[in-house]
Amino acid sequence: MRFGVLGPLAVWTPAGDLVLVPEAKVRVLLAALLAREGESVSADRLLLDLWGAELPANPLGALQTKVSRLRRAIGPHLVESGPAGYRLRAETDAQQFADLLGAAEDAPTRARAELLVDALDLWRGQAFAEFADEDFARPVAHRLAEQRLVAQELLAETRLELGEVGAVLASLSDLAERHPLRERLRAAHLRALYLAGQQAEALAGYAELRERLADELGADPGPELTALHESILRQDPGLRVAARPRTNLPAALTHLIGREHAVGAVRALLGAHRLVTLTGPGGVGKTSLALAAAGNAGDFPDGVWLVDLAASTVDDVTEAVARVLHMREESGGDLPAHLAAALRDQRMLLVLDNCEHVVAAVADLVAFLLRAAPELRVLATSREPLVVPGERVHIVLPLAPADAVRLLVTRAEAAGADLSTADRGVLTALCLRLDGLPLALELAAPRLRLLGPPDLLSRMDDRFRLLTTGGRIAPPRQRTLRAVIDWSWELLTEPERILLRRLSVHAEGSTMAAAETVSADGLLAAGDVLDVLSRLVDRSLVVVAEGPRYRLLESIGDYARARLADANELADLQSRHLAYYLDLAEQARLRDARAQQWLPRLDSESANLSHALDTATRNADLDGALRLARALVWYWFLRGRLSEAERHLQRVLDLPGEHPVRDSVSAWLTGFALLRRGGADEKARASATGQPTTDPDAAWFLGVCLYITGGDLAASAARLSAVSTTDPWLRAAHLAVTSFQSIMRGALTTAHDQASAALGVFESLGDAWGRSQASHTLASLAEITGDYPTAVRLRTAALEQAHRHQLWLDVADQLTGLARLDLLSGDLPLAESRHSQARRLAAEHGYHAGIVHADLGLALGARRAGDLADAEKLLHQILDWHERVRYSPGVALATAELGFIAELRGQADQALSWHTTSLDTAAASGDPRSIALAKEGLAGAHSLAGHHDKAETLLAEAAEARAAVGAPLPPGERADVDRITARIQGSPG
């Protein structure tokens, strides 16, 4: 996370997305911690910062609640607590500003200017804008404002050294008016006026300043300002700016965005290497980066010279270089030798742009010149390396999403578009569709004058028709997106064209094995694929990603697919692609130790698997679509991809025709629909209860989903008991689920035996998911009996295992379980943090039951923290859901909690009503512990009403019910009973 205080308070993710920090007091808390710059702040000090003299009823509890909500917004680990109070571990734009300012003070002139521009660009307004008048923020805001002025003064002085007089005048005129008595600022402004030929205005400015100092401060100008005044009077030549170095580099028409670090990196490379080549796909911004890096690349007294080779042929590369350097070939002479002789003693930087179509000729010339001229440096741009000894290749990557959005917005607004209210998520998606390529973004920006970002995003499938509005001064091959890629295509050999177009059938890249299997045939031998692919990588048309995987940028992929269709190969390649990934999915082993290798492998091929399934469905390939869908269901479940599974399965089942696995796929679809809607889908519930299937896996899954989503427990048990199999994994999975149902019936010994047996099988198989399920039951049993250390150990181990294998639904469940143990142990902030994390994870995966379980934990924590209003609101939502799915244990628990809230408020009649409902529901469900809880609640209601004998009787009955199933009330759950008991014992008589 990155935090912004140089303007309105802001929080950004590492990707640059804005993080919402809701609620005013939580934002005040964040600002107060940021203002202390990493120092600990006591709870007392924070209470004053947040509430002043008007403290809430439970100050420390209220502060803990705000801290928990801040952790929920920005992550649980950034806000630390200790004996000295709270501190925030944060990277802020203020610290980044200070670092840049410090680096600028010792940097060479040009680098200093750029560092200062970068530093000042971080400011978005007044520091701590909405909190600048608060006591905690005022000192640091004042200090930062002073540092900003110092940076502005230093930048003005630096730009004057560089001769940028006009830029200084434009920036200082208003600033000098707002700070008329800052002598350093006024000195820079007066010098700029003089250098701009406005000597009279400079002298008048000095006179005005001298008069103002005398009137307001009773002082005279300082010695430096007085000396400057005298120099202006006598027109001292020392005030003039030194002559600029010799160069033909064009002045930049726009600010280079998103390449700040890259510019520094390239300059550093030029300091260490004599030949640096910038490579990357067309439109990635190699030329812009080269020009920016060359602009102040170091000490080159003989100049920095740009040679654009775009229009050159292999025969006239040398002539193009000589022309720029104003050297003529003597009659009958050897031009390369003449050029080498002329450069022999020169310290020069030669920028050779657009080398890819003449790369061999450029390589020969550069090698020759570097050998002859030891002080020569060469910076080249090309879509492939020159392959010259000593060459250092710097790959220019597409812009990161945040930088791409910044470029798009800047250029669009310059073209007249208003993006002030645009959705950042849509802008980011648009930039991703354009691969972060600066040229594509520049071409798209003018379109935003007429099309809103969502509309433009929806048209990206027709990008080559859409992006045709390049600037008039751009070369023809950079005026449209298609022309940029056409240029690369024309430079390819026939085998390279064949492989490039065939690689486009893959989604998000492929492995070497997939490329060889899918692409090879009579036109391209499998044994040749490696060499051809290597050449495409060298030509910046294929990107090598981690794995390694070989992928195409989206724009190049679209172009190559069009070429694939033109070659009449599309249908054949789609068929080969489906066959390869269907075989992969059917081979996958996900129910034993081999899942450790198969899950990451399927993850890396997820896009291809989804693409193959979509293509098979679109082409009405019933066999391929149904088989691939059935092969992927357990993978989707383990990864928590419920909506993806439901979408694919529904589309596949819409295809006409009979098939042996159709009933199985239909049953899995029903289960996913239940999980997605938390059991509220009546049609899915009915289907899950009675849907016929001969697939034991699918039948078991339906029983599990009925149980997880709080449906009819009898129907779930019936569905599970009907599963007949000799498969040890499925038998263990059946035991794991029924063990928790045994807990609900109060059969704790049976539950322990079932879970232990299941755990033994899963451990022998090495199945992480199964171990997590069995451990869930055993941890719940330990919690019920008050053995919290064992429960924590089991859940922690299960969480680590689920996280390691990225079993996200299990991660959510285990986090909720650990959070409940935190709650029972009295650590309310940690409980809230873990419950919130579990809720976010469940929501991300459409796991509605997981959301409800986490919300229940948040409600229990809120009640124990005294935040009864929040607890009540959550409990009504939870009750509504449990009533809709007719899950009686959930209804009993929610109504009992609402009853305790009423009791805590002193509302005896309301408490009695809620707890009576809880007891009736618990009795119907048959869960002895739910019955005991309801009776404990009723005891509280009666004690509040003064019926102490009745209350004592109910508490005794509750204790007896718990003891009967071997689960007396553990210490962490005694707070309500202890409170009620104390009320009874403290009553008169």
Tab-separated table of N, CA and C in Angstrom, residues 84-172:
chain	number	residue	atom	x	y	z
A	84	ALA	N	3.420	1.242	23.655
A	84	ALA	CA	3.458	2.701	23.468
A	84	ALA	C	2.249	3.216	22.686
A	85	GLY	N	1.421	2.311	22.197
A	85	GLY	CA	0.242	2.734	21.436
A	85	GLY	C	0.208	2.111	20.058
A	86	TYR	N	-0.267	2.881	19.104
A	86	TYR	CA	-0.420	2.393	17.733
A	86	TYR	C	0.549	3.118	16.806
A	87	ARG	N	1.051	2.390	15.805
A	87	ARG	CA	1.874	3.017	14.781
A	87	ARG	C	1.511	2.422	13.424
A	88	LEU	N	1.737	3.213	12.385
A	88	LEU	CA	1.403	2.796	11.024
A	88	LEU	C	2.688	2.637	10.236
A	89	ARG	N	2.902	1.418	9.724
A	89	ARG	CA	4.042	1.183	8.829
A	89	ARG	C	3.579	1.549	7.418
A	90	ALA	N	4.070	2.673	6.909
A	90	ALA	CA	3.499	3.178	5.664
A	90	ALA	C	4.561	3.787	4.761
A	91	GLU	N	4.383	3.565	3.472
A	91	GLU	CA	5.159	4.284	2.460
A	91	GLU	C	4.293	5.443	1.993
A	92	THR	N	4.782	6.675	2.206
A	92	THR	CA	3.972	7.840	1.871
A	92	THR	C	4.600	8.628	0.735
A	93	ASP	N	3.738	9.394	0.066
A	93	ASP	CA	4.268	10.277	-0.975
A	93	ASP	C	5.141	11.375	-0.357
A	94	ALA	N	4.908	11.714	0.918
A	94	ALA	CA	5.755	12.706	1.584
A	94	ALA	C	7.183	12.191	1.741
A	95	GLN	N	7.319	10.903	2.085
A	95	GLN	CA	8.654	10.324	2.206
A	95	GLN	C	9.316	10.237	0.837
A	96	GLN	N	8.542	9.864	-0.166
A	96	GLN	CA	9.079	9.808	-1.530
A	96	GLN	C	9.537	11.198	-1.984
A	97	PHE	N	8.738	12.216	-1.638
A	97	PHE	CA	9.102	13.594	-1.962
A	97	PHE	C	10.428	13.974	-1.294
A	98	ALA	N	10.560	13.652	-0.013
A	98	ALA	CA	11.784	13.990	0.719
A	98	ALA	C	12.996	13.275	0.130
A	99	ASP	N	12.817	11.997	-0.251
A	99	ASP	CA	13.918	11.237	-0.846
A	99	ASP	C	14.358	11.858	-2.172
A	100	LEU	N	13.398	12.237	-3.005
A	100	LEU	CA	13.724	12.840	-4.294
A	100	LEU	C	14.407	14.196	-4.098
A	101	LEU	N	13.916	14.972	-3.143
A	101	LEU	CA	14.520	16.275	-2.878
A	101	LEU	C	15.955	16.108	-2.390
A	102	GLY	N	16.175	15.135	-1.513
A	102	GLY	CA	17.530	14.880	-1.030
A	102	GLY	C	18.464	14.449	-2.143
A	103	ALA	N	17.963	13.561	-3.032
A	103	ALA	CA	18.786	13.100	-4.150
A	103	ALA	C	19.090	14.240	-5.115
A	104	ALA	N	18.141	15.155	-5.282
A	104	ALA	CA	18.319	16.251	-6.235
A	104	ALA	C	19.425	17.200	-5.805
A	105	GLU	N	19.592	17.388	-4.517
A	105	GLU	CA	20.535	18.388	-4.037
A	105	GLU	C	21.972	18.094	-4.455
A	106	ASP	N	22.320	16.819	-4.647
A	106	ASP	CA	23.688	16.453	-5.029
A	106	ASP	C	23.791	15.955	-6.467
A	107	ALA	N	22.716	16.065	-7.241
A	107	ALA	CA	22.698	15.513	-8.594
A	107	ALA	C	23.226	16.525	-9.605
A	108	PRO	N	23.720	16.052	-10.772
A	108	PRO	CA	24.075	16.960	-11.863
A	108	PRO	C	22.860	17.775	-12.292
A	109	THR	N	23.134	18.846	-13.013
A	109	THR	CA	22.095	19.844	-13.281
A	109	THR	C	20.844	19.247	-13.904
A	110	ARG	N	20.986	18.551	-15.029
A	110	ARG	CA	19.805	18.021	-15.723
A	110	ARG	C	19.083	16.992	-14.862
A	111	ALA	N	19.847	16.101	-14.259
A	111	ALA	CA	19.219	15.086	-13.400
A	111	ALA	C	18.522	15.740	-12.220
A	112	ARG	N	19.153	16.834	-11.677
A	112	ARG	CA	18.531	17.540	-10.571
A	112	ARG	C	17.173	18.089	-10.968
A	113	ALA	N	17.110	18.681	-12.150
A	113	ALA	CA	15.835	19.239	-12.611
A	113	ALA	C	14.775	18.160	-12.714
A	114	GLU	N	15.144	17.015	-13.265
A	114	GLU	CA	14.156	15.941	-13.442
A	114	GLU	C	13.714	15.360	-12.104
A	115	LEU	N	14.654	15.208	-11.176
A	115	LEU	CA	14.285	14.716	-9.845
A	115	LEU	C	13.334	15.684	-9.148
A	116	LEU	N	13.581	16.976	-9.297
A	116	LEU	CA	12.714	17.969	-8.665
A	116	LEU	C	11.333	17.995	-9.306
A	117	VAL	N	11.277	17.844	-10.634
A	117	VAL	CA	9.976	17.781	-11.311
A	117	VAL	C	9.199	16.574	-10.808
A	118	ASP	N	9.887	15.412	-10.706
A	118	ASP	CA	9.222	14.207	-10.198
A	118	ASP	C	8.721	14.430	-8.777
A	119	ALA	N	9.542	15.102	-7.954
A	119	ALA	CA	9.156	15.345	-6.560
A	119	ALA	C	7.927	16.245	-6.482
A	120	LEU	N	7.928	17.331	-7.233
A	120	LEU	CA	6.805	18.276	-7.180
A	120	LEU	C	5.551	17.714	-7.828
A	121	ASP	N	5.714	16.773	-8.761
A	121	ASP	CA	4.545	16.139	-9.383
A	121	ASP	C	3.754	15.295	-8.385
A	122	LEU	N	4.366	14.951	-7.263
A	122	LEU	CA	3.666	14.155	-6.249
A	122	LEU	C	2.589	14.968	-5.534
A	123	TRP	N	2.700	16.289	-5.570
A	123	TRP	CA	1.749	17.133	-4.836
A	123	TRP	C	0.432	17.218	-5.590
A	124	ARG	N	-0.677	17.006	-4.851
A	124	ARG	CA	-2.022	17.059	-5.430
A	124	ARG	C	-2.855	18.178	-4.808
A	125	GLY	N	-2.215	19.010	-3.975
A	125	GLY	CA	-2.928	20.065	-3.268
A	125	GLY	C	-2.198	20.361	-1.968
A	126	GLN	N	-2.886	20.970	-1.029
A	126	GLN	CA	-2.294	21.272	0.278
A	126	GLN	C	-2.050	19.981	1.045
A	127	ALA	N	-0.900	19.872	1.730
A	127	ALA	CA	-0.600	18.669	2.514
A	127	ALA	C	-1.667	18.469	3.593
A	128	PHE	N	-2.098	17.195	3.755
A	128	PHE	CA	-3.144	16.838	4.730
A	128	PHE	C	-4.371	17.738	4.534
A	129	ALA	N	-4.762	17.929	3.284
A	129	ALA	CA	-5.723	18.976	2.906
A	129	ALA	C	-6.888	19.130	3.874
A	130	GLU	N	-7.685	18.046	4.064
A	130	GLU	CA	-8.879	18.194	4.881
A	130	GLU	C	-8.585	18.176	6.380
A	131	PHE	N	-7.307	17.928	6.749
A	131	PHE	CA	-6.943	17.867	8.170
A	131	PHE	C	-5.894	18.909	8.537
A	132	ALA	N	-5.558	19.812	7.622
A	132	ALA	CA	-4.432	20.734	7.822
A	132	ALA	C	-4.616	21.621	9.047
A	133	ASP	N	-5.856	21.863	9.461
A	133	ASP	CA	-6.101	22.724	10.627
A	133	ASP	C	-6.219	21.939	11.926
A	134	GLU	N	-6.130	20.610	11.852
A	134	GLU	CA	-6.180	19.804	13.077
A	134	GLU	C	-4.845	19.920	13.811
A	135	ASP	N	-4.893	19.857	15.142
A	135	ASP	CA	-3.677	20.016	15.937
A	135	ASP	C	-2.617	18.995	15.549
A	136	PHE	N	-3.038	17.745	15.273
A	136	PHE	CA	-2.058	16.703	15.000
A	136	PHE	C	-1.382	16.888	13.636
A	137	ALA	N	-2.054	17.555	12.698
A	137	ALA	CA	-1.518	17.666	11.338
A	137	ALA	C	-0.855	19.006	11.060
A	138	ARG	N	-1.194	20.021	11.830
A	138	ARG	CA	-0.740	21.375	11.497
A	138	ARG	C	0.779	21.487	11.407
A	139	PRO	N	1.552	20.979	12.389
A	139	PRO	CA	3.018	21.136	12.292
A	139	PRO	C	3.611	20.438	11.069
A	140	VAL	N	3.201	19.196	10.806
A	140	VAL	CA	3.800	18.476	9.682
A	140	VAL	C	3.345	19.075	8.360
A	141	ALA	N	2.104	19.555	8.286
A	141	ALA	CA	1.635	20.191	7.054
A	141	ALA	C	2.430	21.460	6.764
A	142	HIS	N	2.727	22.226	7.823
A	142	HIS	CA	3.523	23.443	7.653
A	142	HIS	C	4.938	23.096	7.186
A	143	ARG	N	5.531	22.068	7.792
A	143	ARG	CA	6.886	21.673	7.396
A	143	ARG	C	6.933	21.217	5.950
A	144	LEU	N	5.957	20.427	5.541
A	144	LEU	CA	5.920	19.944	4.159
A	144	LEU	C	5.711	21.093	3.174
A	145	ALA	N	4.873	22.057	3.540
A	145	ALA	CA	4.660	23.213	2.667
A	145	ALA	C	5.962	23.984	2.467
A	146	GLU	N	6.741	24.112	3.558
A	146	GLU	CA	8.035	24.800	3.455
A	146	GLU	C	8.989	24.019	2.548
A	147	GLN	N	9.021	22.696	2.691
A	147	GLN	CA	9.881	21.877	1.835
A	147	GLN	C	9.462	21.984	0.363
A	148	ARG	N	8.169	22.108	0.135
A	148	ARG	CA	7.692	22.263	-1.238
A	148	ARG	C	8.218	23.566	-1.843
A	149	LEU	N	8.176	24.642	-1.058
A	149	LEU	CA	8.689	25.921	-1.554
A	149	LEU	C	10.186	25.846	-1.821
A	150	VAL	N	10.925	25.171	-0.951
A	150	VAL	CA	12.369	25.012	-1.155
A	150	VAL	C	12.619	24.259	-2.475
A	151	ALA	N	11.821	23.210	-2.727
A	151	ALA	CA	11.979	22.458	-3.977
A	151	ALA	C	11.659	23.336	-5.179
A	152	GLN	N	10.632	24.160	-5.067
A	152	GLN	CA	10.272	25.042	-6.176
A	152	GLN	C	11.370	26.070	-6.438
A	153	GLU	N	11.972	26.584	-5.372
A	153	GLU	CA	13.076	27.532	-5.539
A	153	GLU	C	14.277	26.866	-6.192
A	154	LEU	N	14.614	25.667	-5.721
A	154	LEU	CA	15.761	24.955	-6.282
A	154	LEU	C	15.523	24.599	-7.748
A	155	LEU	N	14.294	24.198	-8.079
A	155	LEU	CA	13.978	23.881	-9.472
A	155	LEU	C	14.119	25.122	-10.358
A	156	ALA	N	13.657	26.265	-9.863
A	156	ALA	CA	13.779	27.492	-10.654
A	156	ALA	C	15.251	27.827	-10.906
A	157	GLU	N	16.087	27.721	-9.880
A	157	GLU	CA	17.515	27.999	-10.047
A	157	GLU	C	18.159	27.014	-11.020
A	158	THR	N	17.750	25.731	-10.919
A	158	THR	CA	18.319	24.708	-11.795
A	158	THR	C	17.916	24.948	-13.246
A	159	ARG	N	16.661	25.293	-13.461
A	159	ARG	CA	16.207	25.550	-14.831
A	159	ARG	C	16.889	26.779	-15.421
A	160	LEU	N	17.188	27.744	-14.600
A	160	LEU	CA	17.932	28.900	-15.106
A	160	LEU	C	19.334	28.478	-15.540
A	161	GLU	N	19.953	27.552	-14.786
A	161	GLU	CA	21.256	27.032	-15.200
A	161	GLU	C	21.163	26.349	-16.554
A	162	LEU	N	20.021	25.715	-16.826
A	162	LEU	CA	19.830	24.994	-18.081
A	162	LEU	C	19.339	25.895	-19.206
A	163	GLY	N	19.099	27.167	-18.891
A	163	GLY	CA	18.646	28.089	-19.914
A	163	GLY	C	17.154	28.070	-20.157
A	164	GLU	N	16.390	27.435	-19.286
A	164	GLU	CA	14.944	27.327	-19.480
A	164	GLU	C	14.256	28.535	-18.844
A	165	VAL	N	14.567	29.686	-19.387
A	165	VAL	CA	14.106	30.936	-18.793
A	165	VAL	C	12.586	31.059	-18.859
A	166	GLY	N	12.006	30.716	-20.015
A	166	GLY	CA	10.555	30.836	-20.177
A	166	GLY	C	9.797	29.979	-19.186
A	167	ALA	N	10.270	28.747	-18.964
A	167	ALA	CA	9.600	27.851	-18.013
A	167	ALA	C	9.654	28.418	-16.602
A	168	VAL	N	10.789	29.049	-16.242
A	168	VAL	CA	10.920	29.629	-14.904
A	168	VAL	C	9.961	30.802	-14.736
A	169	LEU	N	9.896	31.664	-15.725
A	169	LEU	CA	8.974	32.798	-15.630
A	169	LEU	C	7.535	32.336	-15.476
A	170	ALA	N	7.156	31.319	-16.263
A	170	ALA	CA	5.773	30.827	-16.209
A	170	ALA	C	5.437	30.255	-14.848
A	171	SER	N	6.410	29.581	-14.225
A	171	SER	CA	6.122	28.920	-12.947
A	171	SER	C	6.238	29.861	-11.752
A	172	LEU	N	7.075	30.910	-11.857
A	172	LEU	CA	7.344	31.744	-10.687
A	172	LEU	C	6.460	32.978	-10.577
